[in-house]
Amino acid sequence: MKASTKKRCTRICVGLFFLLGGIEYAVILPTLWLYLEHRFDAEQWFFGVVFASFCFSNLLSSPFFGFWVDYTQKTKAAILFANLFEIGGNFLYFVAWSKYWVLGARLISGIGAGIGAGIFAQIARTTTEQERTGMYSIAMALRQFGLLVGPGLNLFLRKFNIELGPFKIDTYTAPGIFMTVMWLLLEIIMLIFYFDLPKVHSIENEDFSEYSINSQTESSLGTKNQPKHFQNHGSINGYVPNKIVHSHNINGDLSTTNSDLENEKLLNTVTGGLHEPLKKATVMDKWHLAKDLVREEVIVILASQFMMFFNETAFETLVTPLSEYLLGWKEIQNSILYCLVALEAILVFILVKKLSYKISDRWLMVIGVAFEGFALVWYLLMLANAKPHSSLVLPTLIVGTFVIVFGIPFFSVANVSLYSKITDERTQGIAQGIQRSVTGIAMIMGPLWGGSLLHQLYLMLGVMAALEVILGVLMFLSFHRLKEPNKQLPVPYDEIISDNERTPLLT
């Protein structure tokens, strides 16, 4: 199979993974609260616990899968293993006999979702920095497309009311068995069509290596016709890795002889060093490389990720019970709401992909934070003291939700993309795992915060608005550091030495 075909198939598989992640979220979440309340008489706070359990197990598994991918450099095996947890968790959700079984089901499914860290690392290694933001945008847009398709599937699944042996397939259990089948199909697709692609920098290094060999060979073979003072520079006219040319080559020893034997030895040294396989880094080496995670810009990005997703998930947890309390909405209305939200998000992700080629990641983050801050102030002023079935409730929710959904893609895509650019490529799996763990902590605390303060909106929204202000201050103070580092390509020696350096010291 051609390399381009493998690349296309692999990216389709990655897209399907994020698509199913969005579908699972949109299929299960709108009915989860009603499932717990009507089937198992669960309390409202328990809904927050179940909602957060998925994020909790995701938090624990993300660094594990990230480390796995970094150490083995193989993503496929990790994905196939992780999907087994998705299959098992959703099947347990289908056969649950108590609310604690539902809790366990979401915990198991969250373990499988942790492989997203490894997939993000794979995207970082197999894309250039110019196209990386766009690729992350596509992946996240596909997840949002899943959120768009999910509610439509929910309208279909809610009509089920059949018996399957001792199990009943109805409005509440149909999402579980449906997602079990979907993840099982994805497991088969991944097994056949997913490939571990080579790194982008490996391809670039091959080009540099070819250039280096030619430069070395031409330089050495051409010393016969050069003045003697040029021969001393012959071994470093092109860029050559440190391991390839020994110090005695640079010091001029090669210029003392022009025999074919010496030229052959030089060529063998160059080609042999280039094709020598790199030793696999040890576990301790990789943890040592992860020390760059304590830099200021990395900490700011991780802190901003926490604050943003804390606010987002707190409000997401609040939407379903709040819409039921203030508007009397049921699963159909909530499914329609999620459908419209996903449609808007997809359009914004497409917009972000276009803008990513013209606007830097840090400015995209600023746009996202500005919209999120406005939405929270809007809710604090208009929704905190709202009465059930008030005429202002629906317009307030529409405007606030529109603004929040518009801002999230700007921030989330740019945040992940910039993070991948300022962290070491060799530890992308660990780095992405840590970032997703921070996100997981936020997605645990957010639902617990939002689920317990339904009737204390001033307190809930006030804390969220304060976090947004803190986020803005952090970004302002560290704005000059929130950019990808400049990387200089190797320059041929002849292009950087001046005319004075070419003049012999002794004439």
Short mmCIF file of C-alpha atoms in Angstrom, two decimals, residues 38-299:
data_model
loop_
_atom_site.label_atom_id
_atom_site.label_comp_id
_atom_site.label_asym_id
_atom_site.label_seq_id
_atom_site.Cartn_x
_atom_site.Cartn_y
_atom_site.Cartn_z
CA HIS A 38 -36.59 7.56 36.70
CA ARG A 39 -35.01 4.10 36.67
CA PHE A 40 -32.94 4.16 39.87
CA ASP A 41 -34.36 7.14 41.85
CA ALA A 42 -30.90 8.72 41.99
CA GLU A 43 -30.28 12.09 43.62
CA GLN A 44 -29.24 15.14 41.64
CA TRP A 45 -25.74 15.18 43.15
CA PHE A 46 -25.23 11.58 42.01
CA PHE A 47 -25.77 12.72 38.43
CA GLY A 48 -22.80 15.05 38.87
CA VAL A 49 -20.74 12.15 40.24
CA VAL A 50 -21.59 9.91 37.27
CA PHE A 51 -20.91 12.75 34.85
CA ALA A 52 -17.51 13.35 36.47
CA SER A 53 -16.58 9.66 36.70
CA PHE A 54 -15.91 9.46 32.97
CA CYS A 55 -13.47 12.36 33.28
CA PHE A 56 -11.87 10.87 36.38
CA SER A 57 -10.86 7.62 34.71
CA ASN A 58 -9.83 9.60 31.62
CA LEU A 59 -7.56 11.65 33.89
CA LEU A 60 -5.82 8.53 35.18
CA SER A 61 -5.50 6.71 31.87
CA SER A 62 -4.33 9.61 29.65
CA PRO A 63 -0.74 9.77 31.03
CA PHE A 64 -0.53 5.98 30.89
CA PHE A 65 -1.50 5.81 27.22
CA GLY A 66 0.67 8.85 26.44
CA PHE A 67 3.69 7.20 28.04
CA TRP A 68 2.91 3.95 26.21
CA VAL A 69 2.89 5.74 22.85
CA ASP A 70 6.09 7.68 23.63
CA TYR A 71 8.00 4.60 24.73
CA THR A 72 6.88 2.20 22.00
CA GLN A 73 6.38 4.76 19.22
CA LYS A 74 3.38 2.60 18.24
CA THR A 75 -0.11 4.10 18.49
CA LYS A 76 -2.13 1.32 16.89
CA ALA A 77 -1.71 -1.26 19.66
CA ALA A 78 -2.63 1.32 22.30
CA ILE A 79 -5.79 2.31 20.40
CA LEU A 80 -6.93 -1.29 19.98
CA PHE A 81 -6.40 -1.91 23.69
CA ALA A 82 -8.21 1.28 24.73
CA ASN A 83 -11.23 0.55 22.55
CA LEU A 84 -11.86 -2.62 24.55
CA PHE A 85 -12.68 -0.44 27.56
CA GLU A 86 -15.12 1.60 25.48
CA ILE A 87 -16.84 -1.58 24.35
CA GLY A 88 -17.02 -3.03 27.85
CA GLY A 89 -18.11 0.21 29.51
CA ASN A 90 -20.97 0.83 27.13
CA PHE A 91 -22.17 -2.76 27.39
CA LEU A 92 -22.18 -2.44 31.19
CA TYR A 93 -24.21 0.77 30.81
CA PHE A 94 -26.75 -1.24 28.82
CA VAL A 95 -27.12 -4.07 31.37
CA ALA A 96 -26.89 -1.89 34.51
CA TRP A 97 -29.02 -3.14 37.43
CA SER A 98 -28.40 -0.19 39.75
CA LYS A 99 -27.13 3.37 39.69
CA TYR A 100 -23.72 2.13 40.83
CA TRP A 101 -23.47 -0.06 37.74
CA VAL A 102 -24.05 3.07 35.67
CA LEU A 103 -21.27 4.77 37.62
CA GLY A 104 -18.91 1.85 36.96
CA ALA A 105 -19.85 1.80 33.29
CA ARG A 106 -18.86 5.43 32.81
CA LEU A 107 -15.62 4.86 34.72
CA ILE A 108 -14.65 2.02 32.39
CA SER A 109 -15.56 3.98 29.26
CA GLY A 110 -13.44 6.88 30.46
CA ILE A 111 -10.36 4.64 30.56
CA GLY A 112 -10.75 3.97 26.86
CA ALA A 113 -11.16 7.66 26.08
CA GLY A 114 -7.69 8.26 27.55
CA ILE A 115 -6.08 7.12 24.31
CA GLY A 116 -6.94 10.55 22.92
CA ALA A 117 -3.64 11.74 24.43
CA GLY A 118 -1.72 9.24 22.30
CA ILE A 119 -3.67 10.20 19.19
CA PHE A 120 -2.97 13.91 19.73
CA ALA A 121 0.71 13.05 20.14
CA GLN A 122 0.59 11.10 16.88
CA ILE A 123 -0.93 14.11 15.12
CA ALA A 124 1.84 16.34 16.52
CA ARG A 125 4.58 14.01 15.25
CA THR A 126 3.14 13.43 11.79
CA THR A 127 2.18 17.01 10.87
CA THR A 128 4.14 20.19 10.32
CA GLU A 129 3.63 23.15 12.64
CA GLN A 130 1.86 25.02 9.85
CA GLU A 131 -0.81 22.36 9.35
CA ARG A 132 -1.05 21.14 12.95
CA THR A 133 -3.62 23.68 14.17
CA GLY A 134 -5.80 22.83 11.19
CA MET A 135 -5.54 19.10 11.91
CA TYR A 136 -6.49 19.58 15.55
CA SER A 137 -9.39 21.72 14.39
CA ILE A 138 -10.60 18.97 12.06
CA ALA A 139 -10.36 16.34 14.81
CA MET A 140 -12.33 18.49 17.23
CA ALA A 141 -14.82 19.45 14.53
CA LEU A 142 -15.50 15.76 13.89
CA ARG A 143 -16.21 15.32 17.58
CA GLN A 144 -18.65 18.21 17.34
CA PHE A 145 -20.18 16.59 14.26
CA GLY A 146 -20.74 13.57 16.45
CA LEU A 147 -22.52 15.86 18.89
CA LEU A 148 -24.66 16.98 15.99
CA VAL A 149 -25.49 13.47 14.78
CA GLY A 150 -25.96 12.06 18.29
CA PRO A 151 -29.22 13.85 19.14
CA GLY A 152 -30.71 12.71 15.84
CA LEU A 153 -29.79 9.14 16.72
CA ASN A 154 -31.30 9.70 20.14
CA LEU A 155 -34.64 10.54 18.57
CA PHE A 156 -34.47 7.18 16.81
CA LEU A 157 -33.21 5.19 19.81
CA ARG A 158 -35.91 6.49 22.14
CA LYS A 159 -38.52 4.57 20.14
CA PHE A 160 -37.03 1.20 21.12
CA ASN A 161 -39.04 -0.90 23.54
CA ILE A 162 -38.09 -4.55 23.04
CA GLU A 163 -36.83 -7.46 25.10
CA LEU A 164 -33.45 -9.09 24.40
CA GLY A 165 -33.37 -12.14 26.64
CA PRO A 166 -33.21 -10.88 30.22
CA PHE A 167 -32.38 -7.34 29.04
CA LYS A 168 -34.77 -4.60 28.01
CA ILE A 169 -33.88 -2.16 25.24
CA ASP A 170 -35.75 1.10 25.81
CA THR A 171 -35.15 4.85 25.78
CA TYR A 172 -32.58 4.66 28.56
CA THR A 173 -30.63 1.49 27.70
CA ALA A 174 -30.63 1.72 23.89
CA PRO A 175 -27.73 4.24 23.86
CA GLY A 176 -25.53 1.74 25.70
CA ILE A 177 -26.00 -1.18 23.32
CA PHE A 178 -25.83 1.14 20.31
CA MET A 179 -22.43 2.54 21.35
CA THR A 180 -21.19 -0.97 22.13
CA VAL A 181 -21.82 -1.95 18.51
CA MET A 182 -20.26 1.28 17.20
CA TRP A 183 -17.04 0.87 19.18
CA LEU A 184 -16.83 -2.79 18.16
CA LEU A 185 -17.03 -1.78 14.50
CA LEU A 186 -14.35 0.86 15.05
CA GLU A 187 -12.11 -1.77 16.62
CA ILE A 188 -12.31 -3.82 13.42
CA ILE A 189 -11.71 -0.75 11.23
CA MET A 190 -8.68 0.29 13.30
CA LEU A 191 -7.25 -3.22 13.08
CA ILE A 192 -7.34 -3.18 9.28
CA PHE A 193 -6.90 0.43 8.18
CA TYR A 194 -4.86 2.19 10.88
CA PHE A 195 -1.08 2.49 10.38
CA ASP A 196 1.72 3.93 12.50
CA LEU A 197 2.94 6.75 10.26
CA PRO A 198 6.56 7.97 10.20
CA LYS A 199 7.43 11.25 11.86
CA VAL A 200 7.52 14.38 9.74
CA HIS A 201 10.97 15.37 11.03
CA SER A 202 12.31 11.95 10.02
CA ILE A 203 11.45 12.72 6.41
CA GLU A 204 13.02 16.17 6.72
CA ASN A 205 16.16 14.67 8.25
CA GLU A 206 16.50 12.33 5.29
CA ASP A 207 16.53 15.37 3.00
CA PHE A 208 19.16 17.08 5.16
CA SER A 209 21.16 13.86 5.29
CA GLU A 210 21.21 13.56 1.52
CA TYR A 211 22.30 17.16 1.29
CA SER A 212 25.01 16.57 3.89
CA ILE A 213 26.42 13.54 2.08
CA ASN A 214 26.57 15.42 -1.20
CA SER A 215 28.19 18.42 0.46
CA GLN A 216 30.75 16.25 2.23
CA THR A 217 31.59 14.25 -0.87
CA GLU A 218 31.84 17.26 -3.15
CA SER A 219 33.89 19.14 -0.59
CA SER A 220 36.36 16.31 -0.07
CA LEU A 221 36.67 15.34 -3.70
CA GLY A 222 36.99 18.95 -4.72
CA THR A 223 39.95 19.79 -2.51
CA LYS A 224 42.36 18.92 -5.31
CA ASN A 225 41.36 22.04 -7.23
CA GLN A 226 41.00 24.38 -4.24
CA PRO A 227 43.60 26.60 -2.61
CA LYS A 228 45.08 24.94 0.41
CA HIS A 229 43.42 27.29 2.90
CA PHE A 230 39.99 26.21 1.58
CA GLN A 231 40.73 22.57 2.21
CA ASN A 232 40.51 23.08 5.95
CA HIS A 233 36.87 23.97 5.57
CA GLY A 234 36.08 21.09 3.28
CA SER A 235 34.60 18.81 5.90
CA ILE A 236 32.05 21.30 7.21
CA ASN A 237 30.71 23.01 4.10
CA GLY A 238 27.37 21.33 4.68
CA TYR A 239 25.37 20.60 7.76
CA VAL A 240 26.45 17.29 9.32
CA PRO A 241 25.25 15.83 12.61
CA ASN A 242 27.75 15.86 15.43
CA LYS A 243 28.19 12.10 15.46
CA ILE A 244 29.18 11.89 11.81
CA VAL A 245 32.38 13.91 11.55
CA HIS A 246 35.03 13.55 14.23
CA SER A 247 37.02 16.48 15.54
CA HIS A 248 40.16 15.55 13.61
CA ASN A 249 38.21 16.02 10.36
CA ILE A 250 37.38 19.60 11.27
CA ASN A 251 40.89 20.38 12.44
CA GLY A 252 42.22 19.91 8.97
CA ASP A 253 43.64 16.39 8.96
CA LEU A 254 41.62 15.53 5.90
CA SER A 255 43.25 18.33 4.00
CA THR A 256 46.68 16.72 4.38
CA THR A 257 45.89 14.01 1.85
CA ASN A 258 43.75 13.75 -1.23
CA SER A 259 43.99 10.06 -1.81
CA ASP A 260 41.01 8.07 -2.99
CA LEU A 261 41.32 5.90 0.09
CA GLU A 262 40.76 8.85 2.41
CA ASN A 263 37.80 10.04 0.33
CA GLU A 264 36.25 6.59 0.52
CA LYS A 265 36.75 6.48 4.28
CA LEU A 266 35.08 9.87 4.65
CA LEU A 267 32.09 8.83 2.57
CA ASN A 268 31.71 5.63 4.58
CA THR A 269 31.88 7.60 7.82
CA VAL A 270 29.17 10.01 6.66
CA THR A 271 26.78 7.43 5.28
CA GLY A 272 27.38 5.00 8.11
CA GLY A 273 26.64 7.62 10.74
CA LEU A 274 23.47 8.75 9.02
CA HIS A 275 22.01 5.30 8.74
CA GLU A 276 23.01 4.20 12.23
CA PRO A 277 19.76 3.56 14.11
CA LEU A 278 19.12 5.77 17.08
CA LYS A 279 19.05 4.04 20.41
CA LYS A 280 15.63 3.91 22.01
CA ALA A 281 15.43 6.33 24.90
CA THR A 282 15.05 4.74 28.28
CA VAL A 283 12.11 5.32 30.56
CA MET A 284 14.14 7.65 32.78
CA ASP A 285 15.33 9.64 29.75
CA LYS A 286 11.77 10.36 28.77
CA TRP A 287 10.77 11.46 32.25
CA HIS A 288 13.85 13.68 32.28
CA LEU A 289 12.76 15.27 29.01
CA ALA A 290 9.34 15.97 30.52
CA LYS A 291 10.93 18.56 32.82
CA ASP A 292 10.17 21.24 30.26
CA LEU A 293 6.57 21.04 31.49
CA VAL A 294 7.44 23.34 34.41
CA ARG A 295 8.25 26.30 32.18
CA GLU A 296 6.14 29.45 32.60
CA GLU A 297 4.37 29.28 29.26
CA VAL A 298 3.51 25.60 29.73
CA ILE A 299 2.09 26.24 33.20
#
